[in-house]
């Protein structure tokens, strides 16, 4: 070997050695232990909680909390179902009303009524006697609009589903694939709730004729196609209407530096579908006692107050604090569309099938 | 990948007299890789397929015809096949001139350029999809120049496939081309053949097998394409891989997913069989020369034009998309600067429990462990495969490639339902990530090590033994010095592949330890300027880490006894 090669070789070797040493240093924090002093929460990627709130719970309860984020919402639920005989944790959080029936029918959860179940606002409660899951948060899937676009064009932004098929909004809307994306599915369910089992297909025909664009996931729709988001502006997105969440405008403010006086985007409040997320004690949980304490925590005041700015969803508990950011930059959705989880379960596959052949083909 | 290597010296590794002892030794060497693949690949994959097809105590093979009878599934199969064929043809068309230029010409910056064209190969598709959208989509370069938009068309998919696989052709075909003795072609011309005829009758037959092998690899990668099709194709396009993901992760329709997995398995098996066949066909000896003696400065207007065209292609097709990502990572809220990079060090963003920059450390740590595993497993397998092999061993060779062709979601879900009991309760263990990454790294290690190990003259080893060296000592004194470089290169590739691995990692990465690609995907999943900017900054960091490790390889990779890739 020539000298330079020797030097390179040595440098590579030393580099690898150094990182290897640091790898060993951190790897002991690795394996998730399941002793009675720790409790494991399985959730999707969007789960978040403030560090001090979680620490406080750990201190009060004496349990160490492991959080396992297991992919997007759909995949996380399916993985939990697949591994239900030998679950990866004790509590699952993040099954929403569109998937609730699949989880319940597969026996994912065992009954437990959280201590503060009585504090859940009436509109989020499930049928009486259903104690296997506890509502934790709610969020609305709504069409968002680019304020600047509509101001420049001196055009009023759309307010309702009916507006979206009007000629002045032709070629402006981008939405997500209902088969692969939860906002996409939410929007489809919203139209089905609004126009009924027999009417939604006719509505989508009109929407298609009015130039709706469908992309695969929220990331593309929001960050690439939508002209009102930070990413979309850079990508020169040209669709001023996008299917996203009612909480997206405050998020645009929070993650901007400097924070603007007004959110750059708005919400068409007549196009919303309400998603409710639930948590439950897994059927074969190893630490049921800890799991119960964790469920009490999720529906407790401290977590419910903390949640909005962590996950950008609304608390379901009476008198939970809505953060200033939400009040100032967000909107209140008065009459969102909803649908019974049972009805969703019965129709979701056939609807997605007909939607796919109607809109994508 | 050794695809371009012609195993000229293989005949030297004669079985010799210790045949049965050699056989036993080979079995011993193979035991570890076989156990590894059985445990971490065959078992999980067959378990998840079995879960889909073995229902209520009976095998439901009727599901196979049932699923294949559906018109939309047949549509997926048809699209998967033809887009892979078209991608392969287009990649060859665009990359073959590049292979020639890199092989035969010497020009400043060649090494850097060769490292750079390999970067896409290891970049996660989430990142690349974003860059391509920026070019081919609205407001992109094509749009601004000619008002042409290619997003959600099949052209975007094809071009992105060329972007990803350009290096496969340049490295495999170019690697062999660089070592073909040009005097053979010159001799043909002296004998009166036209330039084209000389090339067609002398060079082309020699290159043919390498081209075929490269084409097969590109076909394999594009046949199983996932992220590119999902992001650039839009919802109207779906490959088998995408459909398997959808059926498994979204719809939990395990029977359909199982059938599709079997179909993909069969198709990949077929590709590998054809590959093995072409490899055997080119086991004829070629006269190879040192690449360094062949490459020279281009001469004449024709050659300079060719060089210019190739560099222009590389600039537009590869450097531009990479450049867009870098540009966006610096295009901060208050103008150009490091704002997004600074933001990476704060945990305030909330997308993770830790500052996103820690993903760099996680990625490096995982990749190191994955590399170690891949080098051990792949090295043992390569050593076992070194000697002249029977059909069984050749089959083993092909088996080692299978992880490249099996859907990550199948492996991930398989892990979930199989590795869940002690002593193999690995589901919540950090080791699962490097294990999954090593599965993808092993084929690269084998492909790199095999030709070099085969080139080691067995007689040297025998001589050492005669002089009284123990087998270990003979290996240390004879083999190790000769394969050290190949080992480093193999390690480098396993390392780069691990860094970029997304499909399997996203299923098993722990929330407090996201890897770079997982962190990028998660940041892109949230609204807001800072999240988007951080995703771009992290992508740029990933790119630089990949490029630097590849450049280090380029510095080491000068000896012609090393394999390609």
mmCIF file of C-alpha atoms in Angstrom, chain A residues 1 5 8-9 12 16 19-20 22-23 26-27 29-32 45 48 51 67-70 72 74-75 78-79 81-83 86-88 102 177 179-180 213-216 218-220 222-225 230-231 234-238 251-252 255 257 310 312 349 360, chain B residues 48 51 130 133 138-139 144 149 151 230-231 234-236 245-246 248-252 254 328 331 333-334 340 343 349-351 353 364-365 368 413 416-417 420-421 427-430 484-485 488 507 509-511 522 524-532 552 555 558:
data_model
loop_
_atom_site.group_PDB
_atom_site.id
_atom_site.type_symbol
_atom_site.label_atom_id
_atom_site.label_comp_id
_atom_site.label_asym_id
_atom_site.label_seq_id
_atom_site.Cartn_x
_atom_site.Cartn_y
_atom_site.Cartn_z
ATOM 1 C CA UNK A 1 0.000 0.000 0.000
ATOM 2 C CA UNK A 5 -3.765 4.584 0.843
ATOM 3 C CA UNK A 8 -7.022 6.488 4.058
ATOM 4 C CA UNK A 9 -7.230 2.967 5.350
ATOM 5 C CA UNK A 12 -11.551 4.675 7.728
ATOM 6 C CA UNK A 16 -15.453 2.960 12.032
ATOM 7 C CA UNK A 19 -18.595 5.021 15.836
ATOM 8 C CA UNK A 20 -18.616 1.381 16.845
ATOM 9 C CA UNK A 22 -20.283 4.954 20.554
ATOM 10 C CA UNK A 23 -22.723 2.353 19.231
ATOM 11 C CA UNK A 26 -25.934 3.553 23.571
ATOM 12 C CA UNK A 27 -27.081 0.079 22.779
ATOM 13 C CA UNK A 29 -30.774 1.331 26.396
ATOM 14 C CA UNK A 30 -32.065 -0.939 23.663
ATOM 15 C CA UNK A 31 -34.345 -3.797 24.456
ATOM 16 C CA UNK A 32 -37.803 -2.960 25.745
ATOM 17 C CA UNK A 45 -46.034 8.045 14.254
ATOM 18 C CA UNK A 48 -46.478 13.024 20.973
ATOM 19 C CA UNK A 51 -41.504 15.510 28.182
ATOM 20 C CA UNK A 67 -43.545 4.510 23.651
ATOM 21 C CA UNK A 68 -43.532 2.418 20.505
ATOM 22 C CA UNK A 69 -44.524 4.342 17.381
ATOM 23 C CA UNK A 70 -45.495 1.802 14.827
ATOM 24 C CA UNK A 72 -48.870 5.363 10.036
ATOM 25 C CA UNK A 74 -53.547 2.217 9.432
ATOM 26 C CA UNK A 75 -50.373 0.166 9.551
ATOM 27 C CA UNK A 78 -53.006 -3.684 11.512
ATOM 28 C CA UNK A 79 -49.753 -4.576 13.186
ATOM 29 C CA UNK A 81 -54.123 -6.861 15.235
ATOM 30 C CA UNK A 82 -51.550 -9.246 13.781
ATOM 31 C CA UNK A 83 -49.620 -9.424 17.033
ATOM 32 C CA UNK A 86 -48.494 -11.581 21.998
ATOM 33 C CA UNK A 87 -48.774 -7.806 21.860
ATOM 34 C CA UNK A 88 -45.859 -5.436 21.736
ATOM 35 C CA UNK A 102 -61.846 -3.707 12.495
ATOM 36 C CA UNK A 177 -56.106 8.668 -2.512
ATOM 37 C CA UNK A 179 -57.505 3.880 -0.535
ATOM 38 C CA UNK A 180 -54.129 4.732 0.967
ATOM 39 C CA UNK A 213 -56.585 16.157 -8.674
ATOM 40 C CA UNK A 214 -55.791 13.030 -6.649
ATOM 41 C CA UNK A 215 -52.313 12.246 -5.329
ATOM 42 C CA UNK A 216 -51.227 9.337 -3.224
ATOM 43 C CA UNK A 218 -50.997 13.872 2.351
ATOM 44 C CA UNK A 219 -47.297 14.743 2.009
ATOM 45 C CA UNK A 220 -47.537 15.234 -1.733
ATOM 46 C CA UNK A 222 -49.934 19.370 1.089
ATOM 47 C CA UNK A 223 -46.204 19.929 0.587
ATOM 48 C CA UNK A 224 -46.044 19.772 -3.197
ATOM 49 C CA UNK A 225 -49.388 20.595 -4.764
ATOM 50 C CA UNK A 230 -44.594 26.411 3.221
ATOM 51 C CA UNK A 231 -43.457 23.382 1.219
ATOM 52 C CA UNK A 234 -41.236 26.362 -2.551
ATOM 53 C CA UNK A 235 -42.415 23.607 -4.838
ATOM 54 C CA UNK A 236 -44.526 26.205 -6.663
ATOM 55 C CA UNK A 237 -47.687 24.276 -5.957
ATOM 56 C CA UNK A 238 -50.588 25.543 -8.024
ATOM 57 C CA UNK A 251 -49.398 24.542 12.513
ATOM 58 C CA UNK A 252 -48.301 26.744 9.623
ATOM 59 C CA UNK A 255 -43.538 26.258 12.496
ATOM 60 C CA UNK A 257 -39.956 31.851 11.772
ATOM 61 C CA UNK A 310 -48.215 18.105 20.545
ATOM 62 C CA UNK A 312 -52.566 19.181 16.676
ATOM 63 C CA UNK A 349 -64.213 -1.546 1.186
ATOM 64 C CA UNK A 360 -58.781 7.111 -10.611
ATOM 65 C CA UNK B 48 -46.604 -14.216 6.953
ATOM 66 C CA UNK B 51 -50.845 -16.662 7.728
ATOM 67 C CA UNK B 130 -39.340 15.061 -3.742
ATOM 68 C CA UNK B 133 -41.217 16.413 -8.412
ATOM 69 C CA UNK B 138 -45.206 22.155 -11.985
ATOM 70 C CA UNK B 139 -42.814 25.063 -12.003
ATOM 71 C CA UNK B 144 -40.463 26.671 -17.129
ATOM 72 C CA UNK B 149 -45.081 18.567 -16.823
ATOM 73 C CA UNK B 151 -45.496 14.308 -12.725
ATOM 74 C CA UNK B 230 -45.911 5.811 -5.199
ATOM 75 C CA UNK B 231 -44.646 9.370 -5.202
ATOM 76 C CA UNK B 234 -49.660 9.118 -8.442
ATOM 77 C CA UNK B 235 -52.465 6.855 -7.335
ATOM 78 C CA UNK B 236 -53.283 5.616 -10.821
ATOM 79 C CA UNK B 245 -47.810 -2.849 0.794
ATOM 80 C CA UNK B 246 -51.365 -1.623 0.338
ATOM 81 C CA UNK B 248 -50.819 -5.744 3.950
ATOM 82 C CA UNK B 249 -50.377 -2.476 5.771
ATOM 83 C CA UNK B 250 -53.563 -0.672 4.805
ATOM 84 C CA UNK B 251 -56.218 -3.262 4.100
ATOM 85 C CA UNK B 252 -54.927 -6.188 6.171
ATOM 86 C CA UNK B 254 -53.312 -11.070 4.052
ATOM 87 C CA UNK B 328 -34.021 23.905 -0.776
ATOM 88 C CA UNK B 331 -33.451 28.376 1.232
ATOM 89 C CA UNK B 333 -37.145 31.677 6.059
ATOM 90 C CA UNK B 334 -34.771 34.661 6.057
ATOM 91 C CA UNK B 340 -32.899 24.665 8.842
ATOM 92 C CA UNK B 343 -33.173 23.881 13.711
ATOM 93 C CA UNK B 349 -40.201 20.643 16.828
ATOM 94 C CA UNK B 350 -42.070 17.795 18.410
ATOM 95 C CA UNK B 351 -41.825 15.374 15.505
ATOM 96 C CA UNK B 353 -38.600 12.945 21.290
ATOM 97 C CA UNK B 364 -24.415 5.660 11.587
ATOM 98 C CA UNK B 365 -24.655 3.309 14.562
ATOM 99 C CA UNK B 368 -22.100 0.070 11.417
ATOM 100 C CA UNK B 413 -44.720 -8.050 9.133
ATOM 101 C CA UNK B 416 -43.576 -9.051 13.820
ATOM 102 C CA UNK B 417 -45.300 -12.410 14.004
ATOM 103 C CA UNK B 420 -41.834 -12.518 19.225
ATOM 104 C CA UNK B 421 -40.936 -15.321 21.608
ATOM 105 C CA UNK B 427 -39.438 -7.049 18.205
ATOM 106 C CA UNK B 428 -38.619 -4.259 20.556
ATOM 107 C CA UNK B 429 -34.897 -4.710 20.360
ATOM 108 C CA UNK B 430 -32.650 -2.277 18.547
ATOM 109 C CA UNK B 484 -8.582 -6.591 2.310
ATOM 110 C CA UNK B 485 -9.504 -3.995 -0.256
ATOM 111 C CA UNK B 488 -13.399 -2.608 2.629
ATOM 112 C CA UNK B 507 -41.464 -0.733 10.124
ATOM 113 C CA UNK B 509 -37.209 1.707 13.836
ATOM 114 C CA UNK B 510 -37.862 2.791 17.393
ATOM 115 C CA UNK B 511 -39.364 6.238 17.901
ATOM 116 C CA UNK B 522 -41.610 11.777 9.379
ATOM 117 C CA UNK B 524 -42.327 15.513 5.571
ATOM 118 C CA UNK B 525 -45.443 14.142 7.208
ATOM 119 C CA UNK B 526 -46.076 17.380 9.113
ATOM 120 C CA UNK B 527 -47.216 20.788 8.009
ATOM 121 C CA UNK B 528 -45.096 23.886 8.452
ATOM 122 C CA UNK B 529 -42.063 25.552 6.989
ATOM 123 C CA UNK B 530 -39.557 24.402 9.613
ATOM 124 C CA UNK B 531 -40.519 20.760 9.325
ATOM 125 C CA UNK B 532 -40.250 20.829 5.552
ATOM 126 C CA UNK B 552 -13.448 7.033 0.267
ATOM 127 C CA UNK B 555 -9.788 6.192 -3.299
ATOM 128 C CA UNK B 558 -7.904 1.353 -7.646
#
